[in-house]
Tab-separated table of C-alpha atoms in Angstrom:
chain	number	residue	atom	x	y	z
A	1	MET	CA	40.702	32.069	-14.858
A	2	ALA	CA	39.791	30.673	-11.452
A	3	ASP	CA	42.431	28.437	-9.811
A	4	TYR	CA	40.422	25.400	-8.736
A	5	VAL	CA	37.765	22.754	-9.743
A	6	LEU	CA	35.385	21.289	-7.261
A	7	ALA	CA	34.258	17.590	-7.447
A	8	ILE	CA	31.251	16.224	-5.685
A	9	ASP	CA	31.540	12.498	-5.053
A	10	GLN	CA	28.220	11.171	-4.161
A	11	GLY	CA	28.969	7.557	-3.147
A	12	THR	CA	27.283	4.521	-1.699
A	13	THR	CA	28.237	5.246	1.914
A	14	SER	CA	29.141	8.946	2.004
A	15	THR	CA	29.235	12.154	-0.012
A	16	ARG	CA	32.567	14.080	-0.483
A	17	ALA	CA	33.509	17.360	-1.907
A	18	ILE	CA	37.154	17.794	-3.025
A	19	VAL	CA	38.889	20.835	-4.281
A	20	PHE	CA	41.573	20.160	-6.853
A	21	ASP	CA	44.152	22.555	-8.202
A	22	HIS	CA	45.447	22.614	-11.884
A	23	GLY	CA	48.034	19.786	-11.176
A	24	GLY	CA	45.293	17.466	-10.123
A	25	THR	CA	46.283	17.724	-6.355
A	26	ILE	CA	43.889	17.682	-3.567
A	27	VAL	CA	43.653	20.982	-1.756
A	28	ALA	CA	40.839	20.306	0.640
A	29	THR	CA	38.070	17.753	1.369
A	30	GLY	CA	34.783	17.554	3.105
A	31	GLN	CA	32.929	14.319	3.812
A	32	LEU	CA	29.780	13.016	5.563
A	33	GLU	CA	28.408	9.547	5.639
A	34	HIS	CA	24.584	9.039	5.160
A	35	ASP	CA	22.287	6.357	6.635
A	36	GLN	CA	22.207	2.872	5.231
A	37	ILE	CA	18.463	1.847	5.443
A	38	PHE	CA	17.581	-1.863	5.398
A	39	PRO	CA	13.780	-2.222	5.630
A	40	ARG	CA	13.822	-5.930	4.740
A	41	PRO	CA	16.391	-8.606	3.855
A	42	GLY	CA	17.834	-7.674	0.395
A	43	TRP	CA	16.396	-4.183	0.522
A	44	VAL	CA	18.831	-1.213	0.641
A	45	GLU	CA	17.722	2.394	0.659
A	46	HIS	CA	19.093	5.926	1.153
A	47	ASP	CA	17.290	9.150	1.942
A	48	PRO	CA	17.767	11.496	-0.924
A	49	VAL	CA	16.940	14.569	1.202
A	50	GLN	CA	19.723	13.583	3.552
A	51	ILE	CA	22.145	13.129	0.653
A	52	TRP	CA	21.263	16.593	-0.599
A	53	ASP	CA	21.668	18.232	2.874
A	54	ASN	CA	25.035	16.401	3.281
A	55	THR	CA	26.131	17.676	-0.189
A	56	ARG	CA	25.657	21.209	0.757
A	57	GLN	CA	27.487	20.691	3.886
A	58	VAL	CA	30.580	19.003	2.382
A	59	VAL	CA	30.874	21.628	-0.229
A	60	GLY	CA	30.799	24.353	2.433
A	61	SER	CA	33.455	22.370	4.436
A	62	ALA	CA	35.785	21.734	1.557
A	63	LEU	CA	35.629	25.508	0.414
A	64	THR	CA	36.252	26.650	3.938
A	65	ARG	CA	39.206	24.381	4.493
A	66	ALA	CA	40.633	25.429	1.211
A	67	ASN	CA	40.094	29.055	2.280
A	68	ILE	CA	38.287	29.886	-1.012
A	69	ASN	CA	34.835	30.706	-2.140
A	70	HIS	CA	32.773	29.949	-5.251
A	71	ARG	CA	34.422	32.809	-7.197
A	72	ASP	CA	37.699	30.728	-7.145
A	73	LEU	CA	36.067	27.786	-8.831
A	74	ALA	CA	36.323	27.247	-12.665
A	75	ALA	CA	33.711	24.558	-12.614
A	76	VAL	CA	31.990	21.747	-10.544
A	77	GLY	CA	31.973	18.137	-11.602
A	78	ILE	CA	29.721	15.474	-10.169
A	79	THR	CA	30.299	11.627	-9.877
A	80	ASN	CA	27.913	9.326	-8.321
A	81	GLN	CA	26.852	5.894	-7.308
A	82	ARG	CA	25.309	4.398	-10.319
A	83	GLU	CA	21.953	2.719	-10.666
A	84	THR	CA	20.690	3.992	-7.286
A	85	THR	CA	17.302	5.291	-8.150
A	86	VAL	CA	15.518	8.539	-7.064
A	87	VAL	CA	11.998	9.392	-8.134
A	88	TRP	CA	10.766	12.896	-7.119
A	89	ASP	CA	7.914	15.244	-7.743
A	90	ARG	CA	8.926	18.119	-9.976
A	91	THR	CA	6.266	20.362	-8.373
A	92	THR	CA	7.286	19.938	-4.808
A	93	GLY	CA	10.886	18.828	-5.019
A	94	LYS	CA	10.219	15.925	-2.583
A	95	PRO	CA	11.092	12.295	-3.343
A	96	VAL	CA	8.108	9.990	-3.423
A	97	HIS	CA	10.243	7.204	-1.842
A	98	ASN	CA	13.649	6.645	-0.405
A	99	ALA	CA	16.339	6.008	-3.122
A	100	ILE	CA	16.508	2.344	-4.014
A	101	VAL	CA	20.214	1.473	-4.024
A	102	TRP	CA	22.132	-0.467	-6.644
A	103	GLN	CA	22.617	-3.372	-4.198
A	104	ASP	CA	18.908	-3.782	-3.543
A	105	THR	CA	17.287	-6.985	-4.746
A	106	ARG	CA	13.582	-6.292	-4.350
A	107	THR	CA	12.972	-6.242	-8.072
A	108	GLN	CA	13.897	-9.866	-8.696
A	109	ALA	CA	10.201	-10.716	-9.541
A	110	ILE	CA	9.910	-7.794	-12.033
A	111	VAL	CA	13.219	-8.901	-13.717
A	112	ASP	CA	11.993	-12.563	-13.921
A	113	GLU	CA	8.654	-11.341	-15.403
A	114	LEU	CA	10.455	-9.115	-18.018
A	115	ALA	CA	12.842	-11.948	-18.886
A	116	GLY	CA	9.894	-14.372	-19.609
A	117	ALA	CA	10.662	-16.850	-22.343
A	118	ALA	CA	13.380	-14.584	-23.861
A	119	GLY	CA	15.633	-14.903	-20.765
A	120	PRO	CA	17.771	-12.458	-19.038
A	121	ASP	CA	19.438	-11.336	-22.224
A	122	ARG	CA	16.186	-9.943	-23.802
A	123	TYR	CA	17.473	-6.347	-24.119
A	124	LYS	CA	21.245	-7.029	-23.960
A	125	GLU	CA	22.002	-6.450	-27.700
A	126	VAL	CA	20.514	-2.931	-27.419
A	127	VAL	CA	21.491	-1.846	-23.992
A	128	GLY	CA	24.595	-3.983	-23.194
A	129	LEU	CA	23.130	-5.232	-19.972
A	130	PRO	CA	21.335	-8.407	-18.722
A	131	LEU	CA	18.099	-8.154	-16.902
A	132	ALA	CA	19.156	-7.931	-13.207
A	133	THR	CA	18.109	-6.212	-10.013
A	134	TYR	CA	21.285	-4.102	-10.344
A	135	PHE	CA	20.027	-1.717	-12.856
A	136	SER	CA	17.738	1.308	-12.534
A	137	GLY	CA	14.833	0.576	-14.865
A	138	PRO	CA	13.275	-2.204	-12.816
A	139	LYS	CA	13.647	-0.008	-9.629
A	140	VAL	CA	11.682	2.779	-11.292
A	141	LYS	CA	8.944	0.336	-12.160
A	142	TRP	CA	8.795	-0.949	-8.618
A	143	VAL	CA	8.300	2.676	-7.338
A	144	LEU	CA	5.497	3.288	-9.719
A	145	ASP	CA	3.797	-0.056	-8.914
A	146	ASN	CA	4.171	0.209	-5.134
A	147	VAL	CA	3.969	3.783	-4.037
A	148	ASP	CA	0.501	5.060	-3.625
A	149	GLY	CA	-0.374	7.700	-6.309
A	150	ALA	CA	3.042	7.368	-8.004
A	151	ARG	CA	1.866	5.954	-11.320
A	152	GLU	CA	-0.836	8.533	-11.716
A	153	ALA	CA	1.559	11.269	-10.850
A	154	ALA	CA	4.007	9.954	-13.449
A	155	GLU	CA	1.361	9.784	-16.156
A	156	ARG	CA	0.478	13.335	-15.376
A	157	GLY	CA	4.110	14.343	-15.927
A	158	ASP	CA	4.765	15.331	-12.328
A	159	LEU	CA	7.470	12.875	-11.512
A	160	LEU	CA	11.097	12.821	-12.403
A	161	PHE	CA	13.625	9.961	-12.268
A	162	GLY	CA	17.316	10.204	-11.981
A	163	THR	CA	20.426	8.525	-10.477
A	164	THR	CA	21.957	10.690	-7.761
A	165	ASP	CA	23.895	12.877	-10.278
A	166	SER	CA	20.479	14.078	-11.654
A	167	TRP	CA	19.087	14.570	-8.261
A	168	LEU	CA	21.996	16.761	-7.239
A	169	LEU	CA	22.132	18.679	-10.469
A	170	TRP	CA	18.494	19.446	-10.390
A	171	ASN	CA	18.644	20.784	-6.858
A	172	MET	CA	21.958	22.713	-7.427
A	173	THR	CA	20.541	24.522	-10.534
A	174	GLY	CA	17.230	25.614	-9.016
A	175	GLY	CA	15.074	22.614	-8.086
A	176	VAL	CA	11.423	23.541	-8.559
A	177	GLU	CA	12.470	26.931	-9.862
A	178	GLY	CA	13.974	25.781	-13.160
A	179	GLY	CA	16.332	22.953	-12.105
A	180	VAL	CA	18.047	21.145	-14.941
A	181	HIS	CA	17.026	17.581	-15.380
A	182	VAL	CA	20.056	15.964	-17.049
A	183	THR	CA	22.186	12.844	-16.861
A	184	ASP	CA	25.255	11.902	-18.761
A	185	VAL	CA	25.805	8.887	-21.124
A	186	THR	CA	27.595	6.785	-18.510
A	187	ASN	CA	24.865	6.940	-16.062
A	188	ALA	CA	22.269	6.465	-18.755
A	189	SER	CA	23.963	3.369	-19.911
A	190	ARG	CA	23.244	1.708	-16.541
A	191	THR	CA	19.490	2.093	-16.616
A	192	MET	CA	18.663	-0.629	-19.111
A	193	LEU	CA	16.695	2.033	-20.998
A	194	MET	CA	19.424	3.633	-23.367
A	195	ASP	CA	20.379	2.379	-26.754
A	196	LEU	CA	24.237	2.028	-26.593
A	197	ARG	CA	24.743	3.015	-30.232
A	198	THR	CA	22.424	5.963	-30.519
A	199	LEU	CA	22.939	7.190	-26.930
A	200	SER	CA	19.201	7.880	-26.635
A	201	TRP	CA	16.281	6.538	-24.563
A	202	ARG	CA	14.428	3.542	-26.033
A	203	ALA	CA	10.748	4.319	-25.745
A	204	ASP	CA	9.820	0.677	-26.419
A	205	ILE	CA	11.780	-0.699	-23.426
A	206	ALA	CA	10.524	2.173	-21.217
A	207	ALA	CA	6.999	1.084	-22.376
A	208	ASP	CA	7.681	-2.526	-21.504
A	209	LEU	CA	8.597	-1.384	-17.926
A	210	GLY	CA	5.628	0.957	-17.697
A	211	ILE	CA	7.841	4.085	-17.399
A	212	PRO	CA	6.637	7.283	-18.976
A	213	VAL	CA	9.521	8.851	-21.071
A	214	SER	CA	8.571	12.187	-19.527
A	215	MET	CA	10.273	10.988	-16.297
A	216	LEU	CA	13.656	10.464	-17.900
A	217	PRO	CA	16.423	13.141	-17.865
A	218	ARG	CA	17.956	14.503	-20.993
A	219	ILE	CA	21.124	12.524	-21.938
A	220	LEU	CA	24.197	14.702	-22.524
A	221	SER	CA	27.941	13.963	-22.773
A	222	SER	CA	30.194	13.494	-19.773
A	223	SER	CA	31.991	16.837	-20.282
A	224	GLN	CA	30.003	19.939	-21.131
A	225	VAL	CA	28.335	22.753	-19.298
A	226	TYR	CA	24.794	21.470	-18.135
A	227	GLY	CA	23.847	24.545	-16.086
A	228	HIS	CA	25.109	26.861	-13.363
A	229	GLY	CA	24.691	26.905	-9.595
A	230	ARG	CA	21.528	28.674	-8.637
A	231	ALA	CA	21.555	32.178	-7.146
A	232	HIS	CA	22.021	31.995	-3.282
A	233	GLY	CA	23.060	28.396	-3.529
A	234	MET	CA	26.344	26.924	-2.521
A	235	VAL	CA	28.130	27.705	-5.863
A	236	PRO	CA	26.119	30.484	-7.393
A	237	GLY	CA	26.901	31.061	-11.087
A	238	VAL	CA	29.556	28.439	-11.259
A	239	PRO	CA	29.256	26.091	-14.367
A	240	ILE	CA	28.384	22.568	-13.495
A	241	ALA	CA	30.189	20.926	-16.407
A	242	GLY	CA	31.126	17.215	-15.782
A	243	ILE	CA	29.153	14.179	-14.819
A	244	LEU	CA	30.389	10.619	-14.759
A	245	GLY	CA	29.210	7.558	-12.988
A	246	ASP	CA	31.722	6.728	-10.302
A	247	GLN	CA	33.400	3.833	-12.024
A	248	GLN	CA	33.700	5.652	-15.369
A	249	ALA	CA	35.032	8.784	-13.439
A	250	ALA	CA	37.750	6.575	-11.844
A	251	THR	CA	38.683	5.315	-15.300
A	252	PHE	CA	38.909	8.834	-16.649
A	253	GLY	CA	40.875	9.952	-13.528
A	254	GLN	CA	43.330	7.064	-14.106
A	255	ALA	CA	43.942	8.141	-17.723
A	256	CYS	CA	42.766	4.951	-19.186
A	257	PHE	CA	42.379	6.411	-22.606
A	258	ASP	CA	44.015	3.720	-24.672
A	259	VAL	CA	42.274	0.538	-25.964
A	260	GLY	CA	43.213	-2.221	-23.617
A	261	SER	CA	43.949	-0.058	-20.583
A	262	ALA	CA	42.076	-0.982	-17.456
A	263	LYS	CA	41.341	0.022	-13.876
A	264	ASN	CA	39.886	-1.616	-10.876
A	265	THR	CA	38.191	0.310	-8.033
A	266	TYR	CA	38.237	-1.382	-4.613
A	267	GLY	CA	35.271	0.148	-2.700
A	268	THR	CA	31.988	-1.172	-1.322
A	269	GLY	CA	32.181	-3.506	-4.339
A	270	ASN	CA	34.726	-3.852	-7.008
A	271	PHE	CA	34.344	-2.435	-10.477
A	272	MET	CA	36.741	-3.263	-13.310
A	273	LEU	CA	36.611	-1.413	-16.635
A	274	LEU	CA	38.519	-2.208	-19.866
A	275	ASN	CA	38.587	0.534	-22.464
A	276	THR	CA	37.463	-1.053	-25.754
A	277	GLY	CA	37.473	2.121	-27.940
A	278	THR	CA	34.749	3.713	-29.919
A	279	GLU	CA	32.862	0.582	-30.732
A	280	PRO	CA	30.739	-1.412	-28.085
A	281	VAL	CA	32.057	-4.962	-27.620
A	282	PRO	CA	29.262	-7.394	-26.784
A	283	SER	CA	30.034	-9.790	-23.928
A	284	GLU	CA	29.469	-13.553	-23.996
A	285	HIS	CA	31.134	-14.159	-20.714
A	286	GLY	CA	29.033	-12.345	-18.187
A	287	LEU	CA	30.480	-8.878	-18.424
A	288	LEU	CA	28.586	-5.576	-19.082
A	289	THR	CA	29.062	-3.400	-22.196
A	290	THR	CA	28.887	0.163	-20.988
A	291	VAL	CA	29.787	3.756	-22.018
A	292	CYS	CA	33.279	4.724	-20.546
A	293	TYR	CA	33.018	8.359	-21.242
A	294	GLN	CA	32.230	10.983	-23.852
A	295	VAL	CA	33.922	14.407	-24.121
A	296	GLY	CA	31.806	17.028	-25.591
A	297	ASP	CA	30.981	16.368	-29.272
A	298	ALA	CA	33.559	13.583	-29.593
A	299	GLU	CA	32.678	9.988	-30.089
A	300	ALA	CA	31.680	8.038	-27.126
A	301	VAL	CA	34.295	5.601	-25.834
A	302	TYR	CA	33.009	2.270	-24.611
A	303	ALA	CA	34.157	-0.242	-22.002
A	304	LEU	CA	33.598	-3.850	-20.852
A	305	GLU	CA	32.953	-3.882	-17.048
A	306	GLY	CA	32.980	-6.479	-14.435
A	307	SER	CA	30.870	-5.433	-11.444
A	308	ILE	CA	31.322	-7.199	-8.222
A	309	ALA	CA	28.734	-6.537	-5.582
A	310	VAL	CA	30.719	-7.192	-2.291
A	311	THR	CA	34.315	-6.586	-1.556
A	312	GLY	CA	34.968	-3.707	0.880
A	313	SER	CA	31.492	-4.119	2.330
A	314	LEU	CA	32.514	-7.756	3.306
A	315	VAL	CA	35.179	-6.214	5.589
A	316	GLN	CA	32.533	-3.866	6.956
A	317	TRP	CA	30.197	-6.728	7.521
A	318	LEU	CA	32.981	-8.594	9.496
A	319	ARG	CA	33.332	-5.396	11.692
A	320	ASP	CA	29.689	-4.415	12.149
A	321	ASN	CA	27.749	-7.704	11.982
A	322	ILE	CA	30.160	-10.185	13.374
A	323	GLY	CA	32.517	-7.969	15.555
A	324	LEU	CA	35.681	-9.647	14.227
A	325	PHE	CA	37.486	-6.279	14.714
A	326	HIS	CA	36.769	-2.765	15.616
A	327	ASP	CA	38.439	-0.926	12.763
A	328	THR	CA	38.412	-2.062	9.056
A	329	GLN	CA	42.102	-1.478	8.858
A	330	ASP	CA	42.683	-4.296	11.360
A	331	VAL	CA	41.643	-6.862	8.780
A	332	GLU	CA	45.181	-6.643	7.247
A	333	TYR	CA	46.893	-6.945	10.691
A	334	MET	CA	44.881	-10.009	11.422
A	335	ALA	CA	45.416	-11.520	7.963
A	336	ARG	CA	49.227	-11.098	8.223
A	337	LYS	CA	49.199	-13.274	11.366
A	338	VAL	CA	48.770	-16.317	9.158
A	339	SER	CA	50.738	-17.438	6.233
A	340	ASP	CA	47.745	-18.647	4.097
A	341	ASN	CA	43.863	-19.002	4.390
A	342	GLY	CA	44.019	-22.319	6.244
A	343	GLY	CA	41.859	-23.798	3.664
A	344	ALA	CA	39.009	-21.304	4.144
A	345	TYR	CA	37.296	-19.606	1.249
A	346	PHE	CA	34.709	-16.823	1.695
A	347	VAL	CA	32.341	-16.174	-1.129
A	348	PRO	CA	30.409	-13.021	-0.306
A	349	ALA	CA	27.270	-13.433	-2.382
A	350	PHE	CA	25.192	-11.286	0.002
A	351	SER	CA	23.226	-9.848	-2.916
A	352	GLY	CA	23.657	-12.848	-5.248
A	353	LEU	CA	26.662	-12.937	-7.537
A	354	PHE	CA	27.366	-10.251	-10.039
A	355	ALA	CA	29.856	-10.618	-12.853
A	356	PRO	CA	30.705	-12.867	-14.490
A	357	TYR	CA	28.066	-15.168	-12.978
A	358	TRP	CA	24.868	-13.215	-12.655
A	359	ARG	CA	23.221	-15.567	-10.123
A	360	PRO	CA	20.606	-13.885	-8.038
A	361	ASP	CA	19.946	-17.202	-6.341
A	362	ALA	CA	23.412	-17.258	-4.779
A	363	ARG	CA	24.049	-16.307	-1.089
A	364	GLY	CA	27.228	-16.014	0.902
A	365	ALA	CA	29.158	-19.052	2.192
A	366	LEU	CA	32.274	-19.677	4.160
A	367	VAL	CA	33.556	-23.104	3.179
A	368	GLY	CA	36.619	-25.329	3.780
A	369	LEU	CA	36.328	-25.036	7.527
A	370	THR	CA	38.277	-27.181	9.908
A	371	ARG	CA	39.254	-27.026	13.541
A	372	TYR	CA	42.527	-25.427	12.387
A	373	VAL	CA	40.795	-22.405	10.895
A	374	ASN	CA	40.814	-19.333	13.259
A	375	ARG	CA	39.654	-15.760	13.039
A	376	ASN	CA	42.926	-14.639	11.309
A	377	HIS	CA	42.364	-17.173	8.482
A	378	ILE	CA	38.725	-15.804	8.132
A	379	ALA	CA	40.184	-12.282	7.791
A	380	ARG	CA	42.582	-13.471	5.149
A	381	ALA	CA	39.943	-15.291	3.283
A	382	ALA	CA	37.815	-12.205	3.176
A	383	LEU	CA	40.619	-10.209	1.551
A	384	GLU	CA	41.475	-13.110	-0.882
A	385	ALA	CA	37.769	-13.151	-1.912
A	386	THR	CA	38.227	-9.695	-3.404
A	387	ALA	CA	41.335	-10.758	-5.499
A	388	PHE	CA	39.667	-14.029	-6.680
A	389	GLN	CA	36.524	-12.216	-7.871
A	390	THR	CA	38.817	-9.753	-9.755
A	391	ARG	CA	40.434	-12.683	-11.496
A	392	ASP	CA	37.123	-14.002	-12.519
A	393	VAL	CA	36.428	-10.711	-14.240
A	394	VAL	CA	39.962	-10.396	-15.973
A	395	ASP	CA	39.493	-13.961	-17.367
A	396	ALA	CA	36.098	-12.932	-18.804
A	397	MET	CA	37.592	-9.826	-20.362
A	398	ARG	CA	40.285	-11.798	-22.034
A	399	ALA	CA	37.664	-14.189	-23.428
A	400	ASP	CA	35.403	-11.422	-24.646
A	401	ALA	CA	37.730	-8.786	-25.999
A	402	GLY	CA	40.733	-10.944	-26.969
A	403	ILE	CA	42.858	-8.631	-24.915
A	404	ALA	CA	43.722	-8.251	-21.266
A	405	PRO	CA	45.565	-5.645	-19.384
A	406	THR	CA	49.336	-5.907	-19.142
A	407	GLU	CA	49.112	-4.154	-15.852
A	408	LEU	CA	46.148	-3.193	-13.743
A	409	LYS	CA	45.654	0.417	-12.410
A	410	VAL	CA	43.909	0.286	-8.987
A	411	ASP	CA	42.169	2.818	-6.809
A	412	GLY	CA	39.630	3.008	-4.021
A	413	GLY	CA	39.776	2.553	-0.203
A	414	MET	CA	41.079	-0.888	-0.202
A	415	VAL	CA	44.176	-0.240	-2.188
A	416	ALA	CA	45.863	0.932	1.065
A	417	ASN	CA	45.858	-2.807	2.039
A	418	GLU	CA	49.295	-3.918	0.795
A	419	LEU	CA	48.605	-7.628	1.568
A	420	LEU	CA	45.572	-7.477	-0.716
A	421	MET	CA	47.478	-5.643	-3.540
A	422	GLN	CA	50.247	-8.218	-3.420
A	423	PHE	CA	47.752	-11.202	-3.540
A	424	GLN	CA	46.022	-9.459	-6.374
A	425	ALA	CA	49.161	-9.321	-8.379
A	426	ASP	CA	49.942	-12.893	-7.526
A	427	GLN	CA	46.512	-14.058	-8.760
A	428	LEU	CA	46.523	-11.966	-11.900
A	429	GLY	CA	50.173	-12.649	-12.842
A	430	ILE	CA	50.602	-8.898	-13.837
A	431	ASP	CA	51.684	-5.786	-12.103
A	432	VAL	CA	49.236	-3.881	-9.839
A	433	VAL	CA	49.879	-0.098	-9.950
A	434	ARG	CA	48.429	2.444	-7.502
A	435	PRO	CA	48.416	6.138	-8.490
A	436	ARG	CA	49.822	8.964	-6.281
A	437	VAL	CA	46.507	10.507	-5.991
A	438	ALA	CA	44.189	7.747	-4.892
A	439	GLU	CA	40.964	9.750	-5.130
A	440	THR	CA	40.572	9.032	-8.819
A	441	THR	CA	36.774	8.944	-8.803
A	442	ALA	CA	36.470	12.584	-7.730
A	443	LEU	CA	39.552	13.507	-9.837
A	444	GLY	CA	37.867	12.098	-12.907
A	445	ALA	CA	34.783	14.242	-12.387
A	446	ALA	CA	36.886	17.248	-11.804
A	447	TYR	CA	38.874	16.649	-15.022
A	448	ALA	CA	35.646	16.218	-17.059
A	449	ALA	CA	34.349	19.532	-15.755
A	450	GLY	CA	37.616	21.325	-16.120
A	451	ILE	CA	38.001	20.234	-19.738
A	452	ALA	CA	34.615	21.448	-20.506
A	453	VAL	CA	35.490	25.064	-19.507
A	454	GLY	CA	39.026	25.112	-20.692
A	455	PHE	CA	40.729	24.764	-17.258
A	456	TRP	CA	42.404	21.676	-18.676
A	457	SER	CA	43.052	21.204	-22.490
A	458	GLY	CA	41.967	17.680	-22.693
A	459	GLU	CA	42.951	14.121	-22.021
A	460	ALA	CA	46.609	14.851	-22.585
A	461	ASP	CA	46.613	17.048	-19.424
A	462	VAL	CA	45.106	14.180	-17.496
A	463	ALA	CA	47.708	11.747	-18.707
A	464	ALA	CA	50.464	14.242	-17.854
A	465	ASN	CA	49.189	14.786	-14.383
A	466	TRP	CA	48.944	11.052	-13.589
A	467	ALA	CA	51.724	9.694	-11.471
A	468	GLU	CA	52.585	6.279	-10.083
A	469	GLY	CA	52.360	5.875	-6.288
A	470	GLY	CA	53.008	2.177	-5.668
A	471	ARG	CA	53.565	-1.066	-7.556
A	472	TRP	CA	53.186	-4.767	-6.791
A	473	SER	CA	54.655	-7.450	-9.080
A	474	PRO	CA	53.612	-11.232	-8.988
A	475	ARG	CA	55.879	-13.431	-6.946
A	476	MET	CA	53.716	-16.545	-6.216
A	477	PRO	CA	54.619	-19.786	-7.965
A	478	GLU	CA	52.181	-20.608	-10.790
A	479	ASP	CA	51.153	-24.019	-9.393
A	480	GLU	CA	50.200	-22.413	-6.037
A	481	ARG	CA	48.300	-19.623	-7.802
A	482	GLU	CA	46.350	-22.101	-9.864
A	483	ARG	CA	45.546	-24.370	-6.798
A	484	LEU	CA	44.109	-21.484	-4.794
A	485	TYR	CA	42.089	-20.383	-7.712
A	486	ARG	CA	40.803	-23.851	-8.483
A	487	ASN	CA	39.514	-24.190	-4.812
A	488	TRP	CA	37.870	-20.635	-5.121
A	489	ARG	CA	35.862	-21.754	-8.209
A	490	LYS	CA	34.788	-24.857	-6.287
A	491	ALA	CA	33.689	-22.671	-3.384
A	492	VAL	CA	31.639	-20.481	-5.651
A	493	THR	CA	29.539	-23.505	-6.719
A	494	LYS	CA	28.478	-24.038	-3.030
A	495	THR	CA	26.693	-20.658	-2.987
A	496	LEU	CA	24.364	-21.423	-5.967
A	497	ASP	CA	20.703	-22.408	-6.031
A	498	TRP	CA	20.237	-21.159	-2.401
A	499	VAL	CA	17.259	-18.878	-2.834
A	500	ASP	CA	13.895	-20.425	-3.545
A	501	ASP	CA	10.899	-18.578	-5.199
A	502	ASP	CA	9.296	-18.306	-1.847
A	503	ALA	CA	12.317	-16.903	-0.136
A	504	ARG	CA	13.766	-13.972	-2.064
């Protein structure tokens, strides 16, 4: 048996390749950022060819730094930014348009038209999702409606659709020369096109969106062999055996296998998943019902998810657009210079508000300003916004499922910010726990792939490898916690009804 598993983590801002050993320890990493393309306000794109090129480079870098080659790999797992939509020509291998990123809001008119008199919950009972610009289905329709010749090519069967996992897998397994066109249940559950209970595509919903079913990848489990690396490729002959959307991968890597266990990933946005077991739980409080994972032929496990669009990217915005600091790590240094937010609240509704509000008409607002407020208060308000939005989601989970986590496992880049982690514990009133290996997204994909080929025996090995790396317990008085949160909820109301029909 080979000694390592490779995970490819194709994220919103970068692509990473990480080599893990049997203990779930990082051996080596390669990482490259890709361009963020903003053609118009509210539009966000990536270049799929750049992402594919970067993937090959980071895999080479990781293997070289680990001083190994493909023969030392038992399997490869893929995790990816979900909902980001790639449409490409199966005969040429070329994308017909840049990838439309999950944050992109250009499909609002399509979403409104689909909702019609039925409203945004038209398909929710079947797919677990409200109609929103977030999901892949309307993005595919936009491509077919707006790219010259795309609809005709799709009707001929020449076009393929996939999230970035499918795009990478297709290229890794041969591309135009027999590439495998597959996705897993977690990514499929984010398209608005998959029936949550049957785990199959709904031809009627695809027809409503004008999407030929021939474009759609085959849906398989999150942990099985999909294909092997192409000859003369970066991992020739190695089984590619795990696919999980990034947030589900983090849930898997955090060993959230029990009903009621939860994790929150602090990245570009925040994404909290609560394991609800083998039956999907419908949400009445603004959450998404989604597939958490499926291992081989076992039953699928479901989750309630709270998706928050802007958290870490707010800190990036303060750095890049406003010039408040030069390094994102400086936000904690500045925030610690003040004892509180000075009365300032920052609601980062840059792409509208996601869970639990689902208000595309909202836009960002900084409220409560007085002459007393300075740049340090604003830095603190930006961090606090992340914790407040997470509390919004936890409260909705408690209302929907009748359960709430007794502690919250956390991961992602922002968990290095100890001020934020303490404020998060204070706002939730429960312990916040950081794992020893923070790269849980990539680790989850590695575990799924390794389990499929017998490198790990199953979920028990994942749980045995998990180890605590840090813990924060609440220490804020309850009356202060509730006062701050009450003002946050008031601030949210100031962001609503901002976008008119003629100013999307």
